[in-house]
């Protein structure tokens, strides 16, 4: 069994023709569980959850159109899961909960892209890495991983160590392992699964998410996994899944979690 639960239509249009380019690619790569999880910040309905100049300039979708697209797909017998990738925003748990509960998502991804006003994975903010204390940024990032898990709002945490995207990594291994340990402890006490994401191979860091030491902690604490490509274009669907599967098995995993309308099922990793 293969999953690819983290994918985006934002470079194209919310049309059945464009969606089908993604689902056709998934079918060609034998991905049995495929979902679209557009960034929540694109939607007018999330302005009360996350708002800043960078995000607000990219808010141009309506959830009514998004939901309608999935119904069109299902009516056309296209097997695709409906999801959302939400920027976890500390202090706005009720707003996030209210938004999530309004829609019949198959699963919900929670991700951390912002540490305060710092867009950690954005090219526009890259120079900030040299201006800020690296350890404070990492600590702040993993503080959010913990409260994301404790919120129990999300089925999957996206790209768990995205903070390494530009290769800014603390030299103090004990500090790094401490962040991994406290994050995985919180995740183990939640319903949240971790994705093995191949997107990191296409980023400056040039490696899978999460770090091998972090994934091993996930396995040791019995945190379930899914596979994701974080594709922003059809050709990236299922990209490098051979590496992702080998990586999962090297940590000890033999199964994946699957989702359908909020229900989860563990299946063999294939």
mmCIF file of C-alpha atoms in Angstrom:
data_model
loop_
_atom_site.group_PDB
_atom_site.id
_atom_site.type_symbol
_atom_site.label_atom_id
_atom_site.label_comp_id
_atom_site.label_asym_id
_atom_site.label_seq_id
_atom_site.Cartn_x
_atom_site.Cartn_y
_atom_site.Cartn_z
ATOM 1 C CA UNK A 1 0.000 0.000 0.000
ATOM 2 C CA UNK A 2 1.140 3.556 -0.783
ATOM 3 C CA UNK A 3 -0.321 6.870 0.285
ATOM 4 C CA UNK A 4 0.259 10.369 -1.000
ATOM 5 C CA UNK A 5 -1.761 12.632 1.239
ATOM 6 C CA UNK A 6 -0.024 16.000 0.868
ATOM 7 C CA UNK A 7 -0.530 17.695 -2.507
ATOM 8 C CA UNK A 8 -1.454 21.145 -3.816
ATOM 9 C CA UNK A 9 -3.336 22.598 -6.765
ATOM 10 C CA UNK A 10 -2.195 26.183 -6.129
ATOM 11 C CA UNK A 11 0.026 26.427 -9.224
ATOM 12 C CA UNK A 12 -2.954 25.664 -11.455
ATOM 13 C CA UNK A 13 -6.704 26.041 -11.113
ATOM 14 C CA UNK A 14 -9.477 24.494 -9.064
ATOM 15 C CA UNK A 15 -10.755 22.566 -12.064
ATOM 16 C CA UNK A 16 -11.512 18.922 -12.655
ATOM 17 C CA UNK A 17 -9.103 18.809 -15.609
ATOM 18 C CA UNK A 18 -6.203 20.027 -13.489
ATOM 19 C CA UNK A 19 -7.092 17.776 -10.555
ATOM 20 C CA UNK A 20 -7.208 14.814 -12.925
ATOM 21 C CA UNK A 21 -3.579 15.421 -13.920
ATOM 22 C CA UNK A 22 -2.667 14.692 -10.288
ATOM 23 C CA UNK A 23 -4.938 11.692 -9.852
ATOM 24 C CA UNK A 24 -3.795 10.183 -13.164
ATOM 25 C CA UNK A 25 -0.192 10.444 -11.985
ATOM 26 C CA UNK A 26 -1.109 8.798 -8.686
ATOM 27 C CA UNK A 27 -2.823 5.951 -10.510
ATOM 28 C CA UNK A 28 0.195 5.485 -12.798
ATOM 29 C CA UNK A 29 2.415 5.167 -9.727
ATOM 30 C CA UNK A 30 0.124 2.676 -7.978
ATOM 31 C CA UNK A 31 -0.752 5.058 -5.146
ATOM 32 C CA UNK A 32 -3.929 3.641 -3.666
ATOM 33 C CA UNK A 33 -4.690 6.525 -1.277
ATOM 34 C CA UNK A 34 -4.272 9.966 -2.816
ATOM 35 C CA UNK A 35 -5.430 13.299 -1.443
ATOM 36 C CA UNK A 36 -5.333 17.011 -2.129
ATOM 37 C CA UNK A 37 -4.559 19.216 0.871
ATOM 38 C CA UNK A 38 -4.536 22.822 -0.273
ATOM 39 C CA UNK A 39 -3.009 25.475 1.972
ATOM 40 C CA UNK A 40 -5.731 26.801 4.249
ATOM 41 C CA UNK A 41 -4.355 30.327 4.087
ATOM 42 C CA UNK A 42 -5.487 30.585 0.455
ATOM 43 C CA UNK A 43 -9.128 30.580 1.551
ATOM 44 C CA UNK A 44 -11.176 33.607 2.576
ATOM 45 C CA UNK A 45 -12.676 31.561 5.401
ATOM 46 C CA UNK A 46 -9.343 31.357 7.305
ATOM 47 C CA UNK A 47 -8.553 35.041 7.728
ATOM 48 C CA UNK A 48 -9.371 34.853 11.452
ATOM 49 C CA UNK A 49 -6.853 32.010 11.885
ATOM 50 C CA UNK A 50 -3.754 33.363 10.148
ATOM 51 C CA UNK A 51 -3.262 36.834 8.769
ATOM 52 C CA UNK A 52 -0.101 38.685 7.808
ATOM 53 C CA UNK A 53 0.961 40.618 4.696
ATOM 54 C CA UNK A 54 2.559 37.603 2.971
ATOM 55 C CA UNK A 55 -0.460 35.362 3.588
ATOM 56 C CA UNK A 56 -3.133 37.967 2.896
ATOM 57 C CA UNK A 57 -1.667 38.657 -0.558
ATOM 58 C CA UNK A 58 -2.263 34.977 -1.378
ATOM 59 C CA UNK A 59 -5.820 34.595 -0.099
ATOM 60 C CA UNK A 60 -7.913 34.046 -3.233
ATOM 61 C CA UNK A 61 -9.991 30.859 -2.902
ATOM 62 C CA UNK A 62 -13.427 30.187 -1.507
ATOM 63 C CA UNK A 63 -14.081 26.924 0.322
ATOM 64 C CA UNK A 64 -17.379 26.515 -1.521
ATOM 65 C CA UNK A 65 -15.468 26.174 -4.812
ATOM 66 C CA UNK A 66 -12.953 23.796 -3.246
ATOM 67 C CA UNK A 67 -15.598 21.455 -1.831
ATOM 68 C CA UNK A 68 -17.516 21.591 -5.117
ATOM 69 C CA UNK A 69 -14.424 20.402 -6.988
ATOM 70 C CA UNK A 70 -14.236 17.243 -4.893
ATOM 71 C CA UNK A 71 -17.903 16.508 -5.413
ATOM 72 C CA UNK A 72 -17.364 16.860 -9.153
ATOM 73 C CA UNK A 73 -14.465 14.416 -8.906
ATOM 74 C CA UNK A 74 -16.462 11.880 -6.887
ATOM 75 C CA UNK A 75 -19.381 12.167 -9.298
ATOM 76 C CA UNK A 76 -16.897 11.330 -12.067
ATOM 77 C CA UNK A 77 -15.674 8.270 -10.098
ATOM 78 C CA UNK A 78 -12.276 9.867 -9.421
ATOM 79 C CA UNK A 79 -10.859 8.506 -6.179
ATOM 80 C CA UNK A 80 -9.371 11.478 -4.323
ATOM 81 C CA UNK A 81 -9.416 12.393 -0.639
ATOM 82 C CA UNK A 82 -10.419 15.886 0.449
ATOM 83 C CA UNK A 83 -8.082 17.519 2.916
ATOM 84 C CA UNK A 84 -6.560 20.815 3.946
ATOM 85 C CA UNK A 85 -3.078 21.770 5.125
ATOM 86 C CA UNK A 86 -3.544 24.248 7.933
ATOM 87 C CA UNK A 87 -0.832 26.470 9.346
ATOM 88 C CA UNK A 88 -0.923 25.630 13.022
ATOM 89 C CA UNK A 89 -1.408 28.992 14.742
ATOM 90 C CA UNK A 90 -0.846 29.109 18.514
ATOM 91 C CA UNK A 91 -3.649 30.792 20.406
ATOM 92 C CA UNK A 92 -6.228 30.171 17.697
ATOM 93 C CA UNK A 93 -7.301 26.642 18.605
ATOM 94 C CA UNK A 94 -11.010 27.470 18.708
ATOM 95 C CA UNK A 95 -10.861 29.182 15.313
ATOM 96 C CA UNK A 96 -8.998 26.225 13.792
ATOM 97 C CA UNK A 97 -11.421 23.739 15.370
ATOM 98 C CA UNK A 98 -14.427 25.687 14.091
ATOM 99 C CA UNK A 99 -13.049 25.769 10.558
ATOM 100 C CA UNK A 100 -12.146 22.059 10.494
ATOM 101 C CA UNK A 101 -15.539 20.982 11.818
ATOM 102 C CA UNK A 102 -17.400 22.821 9.065
ATOM 103 C CA UNK A 103 -16.129 20.478 6.330
ATOM 104 C CA UNK A 104 -16.225 16.743 5.759
ATOM 105 C CA UNK A 105 -12.480 16.285 5.367
ATOM 106 C CA UNK A 106 -11.030 12.806 5.008
ATOM 107 C CA UNK A 107 -8.094 13.977 7.148
ATOM 108 C CA UNK A 108 -6.437 17.247 8.144
ATOM 109 C CA UNK A 109 -2.742 18.126 7.981
ATOM 110 C CA UNK A 110 -1.271 20.574 10.476
ATOM 111 C CA UNK A 111 2.027 22.215 9.559
ATOM 112 C CA UNK A 112 4.310 24.878 10.973
ATOM 113 C CA UNK A 113 5.606 27.454 8.528
ATOM 114 C CA UNK A 114 5.749 30.459 10.856
ATOM 115 C CA UNK A 115 7.668 31.047 14.067
ATOM 116 C CA UNK A 116 6.119 34.322 15.125
ATOM 117 C CA UNK A 117 6.531 36.672 12.176
ATOM 118 C CA UNK A 118 9.287 34.527 10.624
ATOM 119 C CA UNK A 119 8.281 32.493 7.569
ATOM 120 C CA UNK A 120 10.898 29.809 8.054
ATOM 121 C CA UNK A 121 10.560 28.084 4.668
ATOM 122 C CA UNK A 122 10.005 31.129 2.471
ATOM 123 C CA UNK A 123 12.641 32.445 0.082
ATOM 124 C CA UNK A 124 11.526 35.987 0.910
ATOM 125 C CA UNK A 125 12.565 35.433 4.535
ATOM 126 C CA UNK A 126 15.769 33.498 3.954
ATOM 127 C CA UNK A 127 18.046 36.385 4.969
ATOM 128 C CA UNK A 128 16.358 36.334 8.386
ATOM 129 C CA UNK A 129 18.160 33.117 9.245
ATOM 130 C CA UNK A 130 21.429 35.041 9.583
ATOM 131 C CA UNK A 131 19.816 37.692 11.771
ATOM 132 C CA UNK A 132 18.086 35.450 14.305
ATOM 133 C CA UNK A 133 19.306 33.139 17.029
ATOM 134 C CA UNK A 134 19.251 29.650 15.524
ATOM 135 C CA UNK A 135 18.578 27.927 18.831
ATOM 136 C CA UNK A 136 15.685 30.239 19.664
ATOM 137 C CA UNK A 137 14.133 29.558 16.256
ATOM 138 C CA UNK A 138 14.457 25.800 16.665
ATOM 139 C CA UNK A 139 13.111 25.895 20.201
ATOM 140 C CA UNK A 140 10.180 28.041 19.085
ATOM 141 C CA UNK A 141 9.486 25.718 16.172
ATOM 142 C CA UNK A 142 9.419 22.569 18.309
ATOM 143 C CA UNK A 143 7.380 24.350 20.978
ATOM 144 C CA UNK A 144 4.720 24.611 18.274
ATOM 145 C CA UNK A 145 5.073 20.964 17.275
ATOM 146 C CA UNK A 146 4.258 20.108 20.873
ATOM 147 C CA UNK A 147 1.194 22.325 21.148
ATOM 148 C CA UNK A 148 0.060 21.204 17.668
ATOM 149 C CA UNK A 149 0.109 17.618 18.939
ATOM 150 C CA UNK A 150 -1.559 18.546 22.225
ATOM 151 C CA UNK A 151 -4.392 20.280 20.366
ATOM 152 C CA UNK A 152 -5.359 16.919 18.802
ATOM 153 C CA UNK A 153 -6.898 18.833 15.900
ATOM 154 C CA UNK A 154 -4.834 17.199 13.181
ATOM 155 C CA UNK A 155 -4.518 13.720 11.720
ATOM 156 C CA UNK A 156 -1.061 14.314 10.235
ATOM 157 C CA UNK A 157 1.774 16.706 11.013
ATOM 158 C CA UNK A 158 3.364 17.922 7.792
ATOM 159 C CA UNK A 159 7.119 17.790 7.124
ATOM 160 C CA UNK A 160 7.950 17.404 10.803
ATOM 161 C CA UNK A 161 11.398 19.041 10.689
ATOM 162 C CA UNK A 162 10.735 21.630 7.986
ATOM 163 C CA UNK A 163 12.837 24.023 10.055
ATOM 164 C CA UNK A 164 15.982 22.477 8.498
ATOM 165 C CA UNK A 165 14.928 23.452 4.953
ATOM 166 C CA UNK A 166 17.757 25.930 4.315
ATOM 167 C CA UNK A 167 20.403 23.793 6.058
ATOM 168 C CA UNK A 168 20.496 25.920 9.184
ATOM 169 C CA UNK A 169 20.928 23.194 11.809
ATOM 170 C CA UNK A 170 22.264 23.539 15.377
ATOM 171 C CA UNK A 171 25.713 22.052 15.866
ATOM 172 C CA UNK A 172 24.837 20.971 19.397
ATOM 173 C CA UNK A 173 23.457 17.480 18.819
ATOM 174 C CA UNK A 174 22.215 17.149 22.383
ATOM 175 C CA UNK A 175 20.059 20.242 21.906
ATOM 176 C CA UNK A 176 18.660 18.862 18.653
ATOM 177 C CA UNK A 177 17.904 15.459 20.159
ATOM 178 C CA UNK A 178 16.173 17.166 23.071
ATOM 179 C CA UNK A 179 13.832 18.934 20.628
ATOM 180 C CA UNK A 180 13.174 15.665 18.819
ATOM 181 C CA UNK A 181 12.455 13.855 22.066
ATOM 182 C CA UNK A 182 9.987 16.345 23.464
ATOM 183 C CA UNK A 183 8.206 16.659 20.106
ATOM 184 C CA UNK A 184 7.825 12.911 19.623
ATOM 185 C CA UNK A 185 6.639 12.453 23.205
ATOM 186 C CA UNK A 186 3.821 14.930 22.545
ATOM 187 C CA UNK A 187 2.971 13.301 19.206
ATOM 188 C CA UNK A 188 2.906 9.841 20.784
ATOM 189 C CA UNK A 189 0.262 11.090 23.219
ATOM 190 C CA UNK A 190 -1.930 12.430 20.409
ATOM 191 C CA UNK A 191 -3.808 11.098 17.400
ATOM 192 C CA UNK A 192 -1.326 12.792 15.052
ATOM 193 C CA UNK A 193 0.593 10.752 12.484
ATOM 194 C CA UNK A 194 3.922 11.787 10.965
ATOM 195 C CA UNK A 195 4.518 11.968 7.236
ATOM 196 C CA UNK A 196 7.663 10.825 5.499
ATOM 197 C CA UNK A 197 7.893 13.564 2.924
ATOM 198 C CA UNK A 198 9.998 13.425 -0.210
ATOM 199 C CA UNK A 199 9.647 17.181 -0.694
ATOM 200 C CA UNK A 200 12.901 17.771 1.182
ATOM 201 C CA UNK A 201 14.789 16.088 -1.648
ATOM 202 C CA UNK A 202 13.645 18.955 -3.893
ATOM 203 C CA UNK A 203 14.583 21.665 -1.382
ATOM 204 C CA UNK A 204 17.983 23.165 -0.441
ATOM 205 C CA UNK A 205 18.362 20.674 2.418
ATOM 206 C CA UNK A 206 18.344 17.832 -0.128
ATOM 207 C CA UNK A 207 17.050 15.125 2.198
ATOM 208 C CA UNK A 208 13.824 13.521 3.308
ATOM 209 C CA UNK A 209 11.688 14.806 6.149
ATOM 210 C CA UNK A 210 12.126 13.854 8.937
ATOM 211 C CA UNK A 211 15.748 13.363 9.997
ATOM 212 C CA UNK A 212 16.619 9.657 10.464
ATOM 213 C CA UNK A 213 17.155 10.134 14.219
ATOM 214 C CA UNK A 214 13.771 11.821 14.496
ATOM 215 C CA UNK A 215 12.012 9.104 12.499
ATOM 216 C CA UNK A 216 13.588 6.422 14.699
ATOM 217 C CA UNK A 217 12.206 8.189 17.764
ATOM 218 C CA UNK A 218 8.790 8.198 16.085
ATOM 219 C CA UNK A 219 9.034 4.459 15.505
ATOM 220 C CA UNK A 220 10.246 3.746 19.032
ATOM 221 C CA UNK A 221 7.285 5.705 20.447
ATOM 222 C CA UNK A 222 4.827 3.931 18.125
ATOM 223 C CA UNK A 223 3.813 7.033 16.152
ATOM 224 C CA UNK A 224 2.119 5.977 12.868
ATOM 225 C CA UNK A 225 3.347 7.263 9.512
ATOM 226 C CA UNK A 226 2.038 8.126 6.052
ATOM 227 C CA UNK A 227 3.929 8.772 2.813
ATOM 228 C CA UNK A 228 3.641 12.151 1.100
ATOM 229 C CA UNK A 229 5.285 13.970 -1.787
ATOM 230 C CA UNK A 230 3.988 17.500 -1.087
ATOM 231 C CA UNK A 231 3.575 17.842 -4.845
ATOM 232 C CA UNK A 232 2.817 21.317 -6.172
ATOM 233 C CA UNK A 233 2.702 20.041 -9.738
ATOM 234 C CA UNK A 234 1.502 16.736 -11.202
ATOM 235 C CA UNK A 235 4.958 15.375 -12.069
ATOM 236 C CA UNK A 236 5.947 15.416 -8.395
ATOM 237 C CA UNK A 237 3.140 13.119 -7.246
ATOM 238 C CA UNK A 238 4.728 10.052 -5.679
ATOM 239 C CA UNK A 239 8.208 11.409 -6.378
ATOM 240 C CA UNK A 240 11.070 9.365 -4.913
ATOM 241 C CA UNK A 241 8.748 7.007 -3.061
ATOM 242 C CA UNK A 242 11.255 4.193 -3.432
ATOM 243 C CA UNK A 243 13.555 6.171 -1.140
ATOM 244 C CA UNK A 244 10.714 6.983 1.251
ATOM 245 C CA UNK A 245 9.697 3.326 1.579
ATOM 246 C CA UNK A 246 13.285 2.191 2.163
ATOM 247 C CA UNK A 247 13.693 4.989 4.698
ATOM 248 C CA UNK A 248 10.568 3.928 6.572
ATOM 249 C CA UNK A 249 11.671 0.312 6.660
ATOM 250 C CA UNK A 250 15.157 1.275 7.850
ATOM 251 C CA UNK A 251 13.563 2.841 10.939
ATOM 252 C CA UNK A 252 11.536 -0.325 11.549
ATOM 253 C CA UNK A 253 8.166 0.576 10.021
ATOM 254 C CA UNK A 254 6.134 -2.125 8.282
ATOM 255 C CA UNK A 255 2.788 -0.308 8.050
ATOM 256 C CA UNK A 256 1.126 2.965 7.057
ATOM 257 C CA UNK A 257 -1.978 4.728 8.317
ATOM 258 C CA UNK A 258 -4.788 5.437 5.870
ATOM 259 C CA UNK A 259 -7.704 7.849 6.222
ATOM 260 C CA UNK A 260 -11.214 8.109 4.885
ATOM 261 C CA UNK A 261 -13.773 10.563 6.260
ATOM 262 C CA UNK A 262 -11.993 10.761 9.584
ATOM 263 C CA UNK A 263 -11.681 7.003 9.972
ATOM 264 C CA UNK A 264 -8.212 5.521 10.106
ATOM 265 C CA UNK A 265 -6.891 2.096 9.222
ATOM 266 C CA UNK A 266 -3.400 0.651 9.453
ATOM 267 C CA UNK A 267 -2.234 -1.185 6.334
ATOM 268 C CA UNK A 268 1.003 -2.902 5.265
ATOM 269 C CA UNK A 269 3.713 -0.658 3.852
ATOM 270 C CA UNK A 270 4.221 -1.575 0.204
#
